[in-house]
Amino acid sequence: MSKTFAFYIFTFIFCAAAFAADDSWTFVGWADPHYEAADLTGNNPAGTPAAKGYPEATEGLNGTTDLVEKDISDRISQMAAHNPEAVIIPGDLGSYRFDADWAKAAFAPGGTYEETVQNAADIYNGQWYYRFASQMPMVLMAVGDHEVGDNNWDVGKPISHLVDEFRLSLAQAFNMDNSGSFRFDDPIGSVSSRPLGTPYENTSFAKQVRNALFISVDVFRQDSPDKKLNVITGSVTADVSGAHLNWLQNVLVAADKERTIDHVFVFAHIPVLEPVRKWASSGMMFDNRDDSDFWAALRSSSKVRAYFAGEVHTVTASKDTKSDILQIVHSGYIKADVYEDKIEFTNYRFQSKDAGYTEKYWSKNKVASFSKKAAPEIKNGSITADYSRDKASFSSSGIFELMDQKGLLVHYSFDDDSESKITNHGSMKTEFYGGVRMGSGFGEGAMGKAGTFDGKDDYITSKRGISPVTGSEPRTVSAWIKTKSSEKMTIAGWGGAKWGILGKFNFDLIDGKIGLSAEGTQTRAEGCPNLADGKWHHVAAAFPGRPAGKDKLKDLIFFADGQKYKPETSSEDVIMTNSSVNNLYVGRGARNRGPNFKGSIDEFAIWGSQLSDGKIKSLFAAAKNEKLNYNASQMEKLFDLYNKQSGSAVIKGRRWQCISGLSGAQGDLVIHNGSPALIFNQQGRGVLGL
């Protein structure tokens, strides 16, 4: 072989490899469409039958209109314009509350609830499948809570006995062809594409597309309709266990061995990583969050790139703290461009405009009106994930900016010039978690300006974002307060009432002492002095939570002006903040209830972790120091620097770096070689400002 010929062969192989690396294909995803609309006449292109109670039980109206169908079709067309090879749907096509007499009258007159669910779901699911399949080459569906009857499934309710009927109807429409054969039956290596012999054998599956494996997981575990699995959701909970989990683990092992698979994408309805932004949602979250066996299975694979979820009706992107797995919870739609060693994720926000006229249809036992039509979508944010090196790298922007799960989530400094809104400087930023002033004013603060509250009807609430940290997950709440009132008052609160748990999280001032209350239960900081003296005081509450095995009321830790206090109570009541539709309130309690705060609040902040004693005490020390006067966001930069133990951070012109060997107590601000230093732990490690 001549050198010239060998060179040509080498060049051809190199170019072919380079082309393969640069080649890409696309998939799209739409979580939570939430259109409760379907033709009930039997005259539709999907071929679904008429509703047996139509038109008598539907007020003479059909269950959809031309305008509704055009709007749905246009949304799907916007996604189809990207020429995707598949669409993934992480659940919640509509409401699907068919466990009611009105639904029985419409879909199974004189019949049973089981027949009602089967008939109604066949109509709605069948038409949804047609809508997607008529424009998309492949439709991959995951079960949402609405596809199994809608949260919650209390023991004794009819809905708890209808879960299997709901599952079967969805599977028949999306996962089985007209002959009843499963659409996605190709094995992954030697592993079945679905968990045969389990209740999820028709609703969980794996399907390879090009160089990627998609795994749809039905995470709605039910052992028995009469067995409570979750104190909030009843007989159904978000969990993958037993043979279902074994199947998932085996599929992931097979994918790791399969040379034609570069990437694995897992999708289900329920978010795992906390926190996520939420709006108008029950906010259901996965049991045990990232400590679950399900998430451990995903972490065990070297090829799992992203976990897609819905449920919460808005957008959050975050990276697992112990792996390179992304969690992408979205509204609108996502587009993913898949390369050999790179993935580009883009989020688009659907837009609407007035149609100029209104059409009426029957939906959920009432007459609904529709007057919208689709407008061009807006690019909302993006993530580029690069896997070409040993360690993955990520760049993100817009609404897809990766959230720091354990870091500063909410920070209202009150220093922004606005008549109506308070900017959130934490990582849950966006208009959903900005503060909306409801009568509160501005005054002189501990640092800059503060919010002022009259104790009657002044408060601040997040615009639409709800329950920033839920369940029994760890958190820290911090604020500067000034008041002369010794009455019980709430500094801030979120969550909602739920029998059997402490579902609210109200950070209070009780007889001048900091404390916490929920559902008629309260505790104060033991030994805390009376803070109702008209002076500024720093207060904080830290909750270790479920991961630390400290999820009780007695496990709370309080701080006032840098001093640590335990709670007065020894109560074993579990703090499990309800994630249902309840906003964050500052100056008022959860669920928009009193007692309202009378005085001033500054530097309100929430972290998604239990801050160490040293860090909480340093919030007080650094703010009080005239040369530093650092706020929560500035201190978060120092916390992040300390956690990474590398690099530097510049704040107000001063460069900070990590240091060890400091003398003093944790939380102290000391002078080291002429420069300020903050001590964050008992071993004298902290940060030094040069």
XYZ file of C-alpha atoms in Angstrom:
690
model
C 0.000 0.000 0.000
C 1.430 3.379 -0.972
C 1.745 6.155 1.593
C -0.549 8.310 -0.536
C -3.278 5.656 -0.623
C -2.928 5.056 3.114
C -3.250 8.797 3.688
C -6.512 8.867 1.694
C -7.903 5.961 3.735
C -6.913 7.667 7.008
C -8.438 10.933 5.853
C -11.688 9.206 4.866
C -11.971 7.406 8.221
C -11.146 10.585 10.145
C -13.697 12.640 8.225
C -16.354 9.950 8.607
C -15.763 9.878 12.359
C -15.864 13.661 12.537
C -19.124 13.721 10.576
C -20.651 11.167 12.937
C -19.647 13.273 15.924
C -21.181 16.388 14.350
C -24.326 14.644 13.119
C -27.435 15.181 15.202
C -31.084 14.302 15.448
C -33.937 15.812 17.429
C -36.690 14.864 19.826
C -39.259 17.085 21.521
C -41.327 16.898 24.688
C -44.554 18.362 26.042
C -45.460 17.856 29.694
C -48.881 18.666 31.145
C -50.910 19.668 28.064
C -54.033 19.844 30.274
C -56.707 20.144 27.635
C -59.903 18.471 28.880
C -61.313 18.191 25.384
C -62.531 15.369 23.148
C -65.169 14.798 20.497
C -68.149 13.009 22.078
C -70.212 12.498 18.915
C -68.240 9.575 17.488
C -67.535 11.619 14.364
C -63.789 12.196 14.645
C -60.635 11.169 12.749
C -59.342 9.186 15.721
C -62.244 6.766 15.325
C -63.259 6.833 18.990
C -66.909 6.063 19.796
C -69.587 8.479 20.943
C -70.122 9.119 24.638
C -73.124 7.017 25.633
C -74.725 9.884 27.536
C -74.234 12.465 24.789
C -75.970 14.880 24.325
C -78.429 14.529 27.224
C -75.756 14.486 29.947
C -73.526 17.116 28.342
C -75.977 20.019 28.196
C -76.356 19.366 24.496
C -72.761 20.336 23.813
C -69.891 18.422 22.296
C -66.715 17.962 24.362
C -64.546 20.020 22.037
C -64.744 22.691 19.347
C -62.965 23.491 16.115
C -61.104 26.277 17.897
C -59.858 23.982 20.657
C -58.734 21.337 18.175
C -56.969 23.938 16.052
C -55.152 25.269 19.098
C -53.926 21.793 20.098
C -52.968 20.947 16.527
C -51.011 24.180 16.152
C -49.080 23.495 19.368
C -48.065 20.086 18.075
C -47.239 21.592 14.677
C -44.829 24.009 16.336
C -42.966 21.039 17.791
C -43.217 19.046 14.565
C -41.552 21.904 12.678
C -38.249 20.828 14.267
C -38.507 17.478 12.420
C -38.247 15.374 15.579
C -37.892 11.615 15.504
C -40.000 11.268 18.654
C -42.086 13.205 21.129
C -42.018 12.395 24.843
C -45.020 13.287 26.999
C -44.376 13.170 30.773
C -48.052 12.873 31.659
C -51.207 14.871 32.392
C -53.067 15.185 29.117
C -56.208 16.379 30.894
C -58.015 16.314 34.233
C -59.628 12.856 33.932
C -61.702 13.011 37.143
C -64.120 10.330 35.985
C -64.889 8.897 39.453
C -68.130 10.878 39.750
C -71.822 10.488 39.016
C -71.769 13.191 36.340
C -69.092 11.232 34.471
C -71.111 8.046 34.817
C -74.148 9.782 33.317
C -72.074 11.006 30.376
C -70.010 7.918 29.603
C -71.726 4.881 31.169
C -75.387 5.660 32.011
C -76.619 3.059 34.463
C -73.167 1.451 34.522
C -70.313 1.177 36.994
C -67.420 3.486 37.759
C -65.122 0.939 36.112
C -67.141 1.176 32.900
C -67.183 4.958 33.211
C -63.408 5.162 33.404
C -62.907 2.713 30.547
C -65.369 4.448 28.224
C -64.321 8.014 29.036
C -60.593 7.375 29.058
C -60.811 5.454 25.784
C -62.355 8.520 24.148
C -59.940 11.073 25.584
C -56.776 8.954 25.348
C -57.618 7.722 21.868
C -58.039 11.232 20.551
C -54.894 12.464 22.274
C -52.877 9.677 20.680
C -54.256 10.550 17.257
C -53.429 14.241 17.729
C -49.778 13.420 18.335
C -49.403 10.442 15.984
C -50.862 12.357 13.044
C -47.893 14.762 13.195
C -45.120 12.848 14.978
C -43.249 9.725 13.787
C -43.107 8.238 17.299
C -45.129 8.998 20.433
C -43.659 8.038 23.821
C -46.030 8.565 26.748
C -45.484 8.466 30.508
C -48.269 8.108 33.057
C -49.266 11.276 34.899
C -51.331 11.482 38.061
C -54.326 12.535 35.962
C -53.967 9.411 33.815
C -54.572 7.356 36.974
C -57.419 9.481 38.308
C -55.651 12.561 39.740
C -54.034 13.133 43.119
C -55.113 12.137 45.719
C -56.172 8.512 46.175
C -57.443 8.346 49.750
C -58.225 4.881 51.031
C -61.977 4.316 50.771
C -62.524 6.642 47.829
C -63.786 5.112 44.557
C -60.810 6.547 42.699
C -58.426 4.313 44.649
C -60.159 1.258 43.159
C -59.980 2.584 39.595
C -56.231 2.990 39.150
C -55.785 -0.219 37.141
C -58.633 0.723 34.781
C -57.022 4.103 34.170
C -53.630 2.497 33.468
C -55.075 -0.004 31.002
C -56.920 2.648 29.017
C -53.793 4.758 28.606
C -51.729 1.743 27.558
C -54.306 0.607 25.015
C -54.312 4.013 23.338
C -50.607 4.878 23.406
C -48.616 1.680 23.832
C -50.646 -0.949 21.973
C -51.655 -1.150 18.331
C -55.137 -2.063 17.098
C -54.358 -5.783 17.405
C -53.364 -5.380 21.056
C -49.647 -5.890 20.387
C -47.231 -3.759 22.380
C -45.637 -1.087 20.219
C -42.266 -1.042 21.984
C -41.352 -4.699 22.392
C -37.751 -4.780 21.159
C -35.519 -6.022 24.003
C -32.589 -3.990 25.305
C -29.802 -6.513 24.953
C -31.318 -9.581 26.577
C -33.623 -7.554 28.855
C -37.338 -7.195 28.157
C -38.417 -3.730 27.075
C -41.041 -3.698 29.827
C -41.512 -5.062 33.371
C -43.547 -8.159 32.562
C -45.541 -9.647 35.408
C -45.921 -6.342 37.250
C -48.848 -3.880 37.331
C -46.658 -1.598 35.213
C -45.978 -4.016 32.341
C -48.048 -1.949 29.909
C -47.122 1.530 31.141
C -43.357 1.339 31.755
C -41.120 0.583 28.792
C -37.790 1.228 27.088
C -37.315 2.141 23.439
C -34.098 2.821 21.530
C -34.133 5.667 19.023
C -30.905 6.185 17.081
C -28.066 6.358 19.638
C -30.350 6.984 22.624
C -32.514 4.869 24.887
C -35.769 6.330 26.199
C -37.209 4.822 29.373
C -40.776 5.743 30.294
C -41.490 4.929 33.937
C -44.919 4.648 35.541
C -43.978 5.870 39.018
C -47.468 5.629 40.534
C -47.064 2.733 42.924
C -50.163 1.182 44.449
C -49.923 -2.024 46.479
C -53.635 -2.148 47.286
C -56.534 0.325 47.084
C -57.027 -0.275 50.796
C -53.421 0.317 51.858
C -52.177 3.830 52.611
C -48.677 4.394 51.229
C -48.438 8.143 51.649
C -49.903 10.405 54.316
C -50.730 13.049 51.698
C -51.602 11.066 48.545
C -53.169 7.982 50.138
C -53.038 4.564 48.461
C -50.786 5.768 45.635
C -47.312 7.190 46.019
C -44.437 8.123 43.718
C -42.030 5.218 44.009
C -40.423 2.426 41.988
C -39.735 -0.760 43.925
C -39.631 -4.559 43.818
C -39.736 -6.257 40.422
C -40.432 -2.911 38.759
C -37.178 -1.508 40.151
C -35.271 -4.685 39.234
C -36.428 -4.325 35.635
C -35.259 -0.704 35.515
C -31.877 -1.642 36.954
C -31.464 -4.450 34.412
C -32.385 -2.173 31.509
C -29.795 0.381 32.620
C -27.097 -2.298 32.909
C -27.970 -3.524 29.416
C -27.831 0.035 28.069
C -24.376 0.573 29.553
C -23.175 -2.535 27.706
C -24.850 -1.696 24.393
C -22.332 0.011 22.104
C -25.023 1.573 19.912
C -26.430 3.521 22.880
C -24.598 6.739 23.793
C -27.297 8.382 25.898
C -30.160 7.316 28.167
C -33.157 9.572 28.780
C -35.601 8.654 31.543
C -38.975 10.335 31.792
C -41.868 10.147 34.222
C -44.377 12.588 35.628
C -43.114 13.304 39.142
C -40.004 15.403 39.947
C -37.322 13.812 42.111
C -34.855 16.567 42.929
C -36.119 19.212 45.350
C -36.808 22.058 45.013
C -38.657 22.775 41.795
C -40.674 25.824 40.904
C -44.404 25.150 41.156
C -47.558 26.856 39.980
C -51.222 25.794 40.292
C -50.233 22.230 41.109
C -50.607 19.658 43.861
C -46.806 19.647 43.715
C -46.481 15.885 44.159
C -42.857 14.839 44.634
C -41.017 11.516 44.549
C -40.761 9.590 47.814
C -37.355 10.084 49.451
C -36.345 12.408 46.622
C -32.717 11.800 45.573
C -32.283 9.204 48.335
C -34.794 6.923 46.594
C -33.848 3.550 45.104
C -35.153 4.883 41.800
C -32.639 7.730 41.721
C -29.863 5.403 42.896
C -30.604 3.220 39.872
C -30.246 6.203 37.545
C -26.990 7.220 39.220
C -25.615 3.702 38.705
C -25.645 4.120 34.928
C -22.840 5.928 33.137
C -25.152 6.898 30.282
C -28.185 8.488 31.965
C -28.126 12.105 30.801
C -31.454 13.555 31.843
C -34.610 12.829 33.769
C -37.659 14.642 32.387
C -40.746 15.350 34.513
C -43.867 17.495 34.579
C -46.527 17.901 37.305
C -45.661 21.405 38.533
C -46.697 23.475 35.469
C -43.519 25.502 35.205
C -39.811 25.102 34.465
C -36.830 24.078 36.588
C -33.515 22.626 35.454
C -31.040 21.283 37.985
C -28.064 18.949 38.145
C -27.817 16.090 40.595
C -25.278 16.864 43.324
C -23.714 13.380 43.125
C -23.744 12.717 39.379
C -24.005 14.464 36.028
C -27.708 13.667 35.634
C -29.888 16.636 34.759
C -33.454 16.915 35.983
C -35.517 18.923 33.510
C -39.016 19.759 34.685
C -40.811 21.749 32.058
C -43.874 23.526 30.845
C -44.179 24.737 27.277
C -42.124 22.309 25.240
C -38.536 21.154 25.010
C -36.394 20.437 21.983
C -33.314 18.249 22.338
C -30.648 18.045 19.648
C -28.702 14.844 20.236
C -25.104 14.351 19.089
C -22.655 11.544 19.755
C -21.084 13.345 22.718
C -23.236 16.431 23.211
C -26.882 17.341 23.813
C -28.493 20.732 23.375
C -31.744 21.259 25.289
C -33.995 24.227 24.505
C -37.202 25.281 26.226
C -39.938 27.134 24.348
C -42.873 28.966 25.883
C -46.205 28.525 24.139
C -47.948 31.802 23.321
C -51.604 32.563 22.660
C -53.598 35.396 21.187
C -57.254 36.278 21.135
C -59.157 34.443 18.427
C -61.707 37.249 18.165
C -64.629 34.963 18.955
C -65.663 32.373 21.528
C -66.773 28.760 21.195
C -68.450 26.769 23.940
C -68.038 23.099 24.792
C -68.725 20.676 27.641
C -65.806 19.917 29.951
C -65.678 18.468 33.463
C -69.458 18.708 33.907
C -69.748 22.364 32.999
C -69.905 24.621 29.994
C -66.451 25.893 29.080
C -65.533 28.770 26.792
C -62.526 28.940 24.495
C -61.369 32.045 22.649
C -57.636 31.549 22.031
C -55.447 30.558 19.174
C -51.771 29.734 19.061
C -49.181 32.442 18.505
C -45.489 31.900 17.675
C -43.610 30.339 20.564
C -40.771 32.090 22.417
C -37.367 30.604 23.196
C -37.187 30.521 26.968
C -33.778 29.051 27.862
C -31.194 26.440 26.943
C -28.658 23.935 28.271
C -25.673 22.531 26.411
C -24.308 19.323 27.939
C -20.868 18.283 26.674
C -19.757 14.680 27.285
C -16.664 14.717 25.062
C -14.245 14.702 28.022
C -13.887 12.605 31.145
C -15.984 15.071 33.126
C -19.199 16.443 31.671
C -19.586 20.203 31.392
C -22.760 22.266 31.249
C -23.669 25.760 30.128
C -27.175 27.076 30.750
C -29.185 30.236 30.236
C -32.625 31.748 30.734
C -35.255 29.671 32.479
C -32.953 26.652 32.045
C -30.210 28.203 34.191
C -29.301 25.338 36.499
C -30.763 25.789 39.971
C -28.574 25.321 43.029
C -30.790 22.890 44.940
C -28.997 23.271 48.276
C -28.178 26.941 47.946
C -29.959 30.266 48.308
C -33.410 29.869 46.756
C -35.211 33.030 47.834
C -33.670 36.365 48.780
C -35.729 39.529 49.169
C -33.306 42.368 49.920
C -36.028 45.067 49.582
C -33.420 47.333 47.978
C -34.856 47.279 44.457
C -36.759 50.337 43.297
C -40.269 49.124 42.552
C -43.682 50.247 43.618
C -45.285 46.823 43.419
C -42.687 44.047 43.208
C -39.804 42.712 45.254
C -37.042 41.043 43.223
C -35.981 37.540 44.208
C -32.185 37.340 44.047
C -32.105 33.612 44.873
C -31.823 30.791 42.348
C -35.611 30.311 42.233
C -35.745 33.698 40.515
C -38.309 34.392 37.757
C -41.514 36.283 38.139
C -43.119 33.285 39.848
C -41.025 33.756 42.988
C -40.665 37.503 42.978
C -42.506 39.219 45.797
C -45.719 41.106 45.143
C -46.442 43.854 47.659
C -49.920 43.626 49.129
C -50.040 46.899 51.038
C -46.579 46.650 52.582
C -44.334 49.695 52.424
C -40.632 50.535 52.524
C -38.565 51.918 55.366
C -35.036 52.030 56.723
C -33.600 48.530 56.959
C -30.851 46.663 58.725
C -29.056 46.983 55.376
C -30.472 49.483 52.923
C -34.261 49.380 52.760
C -36.711 47.047 54.491
C -40.310 46.025 54.066
C -42.742 47.593 56.522
C -45.915 45.857 57.721
C -48.848 47.254 59.712
C -49.896 43.982 61.386
C -53.335 44.143 59.764
C -53.398 43.495 56.037
C -49.862 44.213 54.786
C -47.867 41.309 53.394
C -45.794 40.110 50.447
C -46.548 36.986 48.435
C -44.868 35.190 45.573
C -46.704 36.005 42.348
C -47.618 32.442 41.448
C -44.769 30.315 42.781
C -45.697 28.036 45.641
C -44.059 26.166 48.515
C -40.338 26.656 47.802
C -39.226 23.659 49.924
C -41.726 20.892 50.658
C -42.139 17.591 52.439
C -39.591 16.906 55.146
C -36.695 18.274 53.101
C -34.021 20.384 54.833
C -34.156 24.164 54.760
C -32.969 27.321 56.487
C -35.009 30.519 56.856
C -33.323 33.786 57.771
C -34.393 37.414 58.219
C -33.700 40.654 59.996
C -36.708 41.915 61.972
C -37.641 44.976 64.012
C -40.815 45.231 66.089
C -42.200 46.471 69.384
C -45.137 44.069 69.401
C -45.053 41.022 71.679
C -48.153 39.506 70.123
C -47.822 36.289 68.137
C -46.865 37.233 64.566
C -45.715 35.350 61.490
C -42.515 36.467 59.775
C -43.068 34.155 56.793
C -44.935 30.970 55.944
C -45.808 28.481 53.226
C -47.419 25.064 52.792
C -50.960 23.985 53.540
C -53.054 22.185 56.115
C -53.262 18.386 55.926
C -54.648 16.138 58.622
C -52.056 13.986 60.363
C -48.973 16.075 59.520
C -47.537 19.516 60.130
C -48.291 20.717 56.613
C -47.647 24.423 57.196
C -44.269 25.976 57.885
C -44.795 29.295 59.686
C -41.693 31.071 60.987
C -43.072 33.091 63.893
C -42.380 35.565 66.628
C -44.266 34.292 69.688
C -44.313 36.556 72.756
C -41.182 38.201 71.406
C -39.367 34.883 70.894
C -38.734 33.201 67.559
C -40.575 29.957 66.912
C -42.514 27.855 64.443
C -46.182 26.945 64.154
C -48.406 24.656 62.084
C -51.956 23.292 62.460
C -52.479 24.348 66.059
C -48.991 23.241 67.128
C -46.227 25.663 67.950
C -42.863 25.882 69.641
C -40.541 28.689 70.663
C -36.770 28.955 70.985
C -35.944 27.961 74.552
C -34.064 30.732 76.333
C -34.444 33.229 73.496
C -34.620 36.806 74.794
C -37.554 39.074 74.029
C -36.798 40.549 70.616
C -39.770 42.941 70.607
C -37.680 45.921 71.686
C -37.828 48.095 68.575
C -34.274 47.170 67.522
C -32.971 45.163 64.565
C -32.354 41.469 65.245
C -31.161 38.644 63.020
C -33.310 35.503 63.320
C -33.091 32.117 61.644
C -34.562 28.625 61.789
C -32.764 25.555 60.443
C -34.490 22.231 59.772
C -32.216 19.163 59.267
C -35.061 17.153 57.724
C -35.541 13.677 56.315
C -32.011 13.001 54.973
C -30.550 13.522 58.454
C -33.271 11.480 60.153
C -34.370 14.635 61.969
C -37.791 15.519 60.598
C -39.670 16.270 63.830
C -40.757 19.534 65.401
C -38.260 18.885 68.196
C -35.415 18.807 65.640
C -35.688 22.485 64.702
C -32.733 24.738 65.471
C -33.226 28.456 66.127
C -30.806 31.379 66.049
C -31.132 34.965 67.267
C -28.325 37.483 66.851
C -25.746 34.740 66.379
C -26.851 32.670 69.380
C -28.167 29.127 68.987
C -31.324 27.876 70.728
C -33.131 24.566 70.833
C -36.941 24.390 70.675
C -38.981 24.289 73.860
C -40.925 21.272 72.624
C -40.082 17.560 72.641
C -42.866 16.895 70.115
C -42.486 13.931 67.758
C -44.849 15.542 65.235
C -43.400 15.266 61.733
C -42.832 18.419 59.709
C -44.031 17.557 56.191
C -44.746 20.809 54.412
C -47.697 20.344 52.084
C -46.777 21.077 48.490
C -50.283 21.860 47.297
C -51.312 25.194 45.814
C -50.117 27.661 48.441
C -47.887 30.652 47.850
C -44.966 31.863 49.890
C -45.985 34.680 52.238
C -43.774 37.210 54.013
C -45.406 39.149 56.840
C -48.281 36.657 56.976
C -48.769 32.925 57.550
C -49.269 30.057 55.126
C -52.495 29.925 53.109
C -52.830 33.701 53.406
C -53.709 33.501 57.090
C -52.693 35.620 60.054
C -51.433 36.648 62.446
C -49.748 39.325 60.375
C -46.377 40.818 61.240
C -46.247 44.330 62.727
C -42.905 46.009 62.160
C -40.109 45.756 59.599
C -38.533 42.783 57.812
C -35.269 42.938 55.887
C -33.019 40.434 54.125
C -35.563 37.608 54.002
C -33.905 34.427 52.695
C -34.529 30.692 52.262
C -31.876 28.054 51.602
C -32.591 24.529 50.326
C -30.402 22.963 52.991
C -29.652 23.115 56.671
C -26.922 25.727 56.885
C -24.224 24.908 59.411
C -24.154 26.742 62.713
C -21.066 28.622 61.569
C -22.679 29.846 58.366
C -25.851 31.015 60.115
C -23.880 32.844 62.785
C -21.713 34.433 60.091
C -24.835 35.929 58.466
C -25.209 37.985 61.639
C -21.513 38.798 62.041
C -20.878 39.869 58.432
C -24.003 42.020 58.289
C -23.222 43.831 61.546
C -19.654 44.648 60.524
C -19.587 48.172 59.086
C -16.744 47.413 56.650
C -18.436 44.313 55.238
C -22.195 44.778 55.706
C -22.805 41.722 53.479
C -26.310 40.643 52.540
C -27.558 37.078 52.002
C -26.614 36.903 48.307
C -23.100 38.142 49.029
C -22.726 35.633 51.852
C -23.952 32.892 49.532
C -20.912 33.554 47.328
C -18.692 32.919 50.352
C -20.616 29.773 51.284
C -20.219 28.501 47.731
C -16.500 29.306 47.751
C -16.084 27.435 51.030
C -18.063 24.432 49.793
C -15.903 24.140 46.661
C -12.643 24.691 48.569
C -11.085 26.233 45.484
C -10.984 29.482 43.544
C -11.885 32.900 44.872
C -14.831 35.287 45.136
C -14.825 39.072 44.815
C -17.373 41.036 46.872
C -17.377 44.835 47.028
C -13.836 44.881 45.664
C -12.482 42.438 48.266
C -11.124 39.079 47.055
C -11.937 36.117 49.275
C -10.253 32.727 49.383
C -10.444 29.601 51.512
C -8.242 29.321 54.579
C -7.634 26.948 57.483
C -6.049 27.340 60.905
C -8.177 30.267 62.043
C -8.540 30.898 65.772
C -11.980 31.518 67.210
C -15.469 30.025 67.364
C -17.448 29.000 64.296
C -19.393 31.943 62.951
C -16.908 34.486 64.287
C -15.593 37.345 62.203
C -11.891 37.641 63.099
C -8.861 39.554 61.863
C -6.147 37.326 60.408
C -2.877 38.994 59.410
C -4.712 42.291 59.110
C -7.555 40.958 56.939
C -11.104 39.920 57.862
C -11.867 36.207 58.018
C -15.035 34.235 58.717
C -14.831 30.908 60.544
C -17.311 28.347 59.221
C -16.488 25.202 61.216
C -15.080 24.061 64.555
C -11.724 23.151 63.008
C -10.964 26.762 62.141
C -11.660 26.531 58.427
C -13.325 29.416 56.660
C -12.687 32.238 54.206
C -10.259 35.150 54.204
C -10.871 38.531 52.566
C -7.774 40.196 51.146
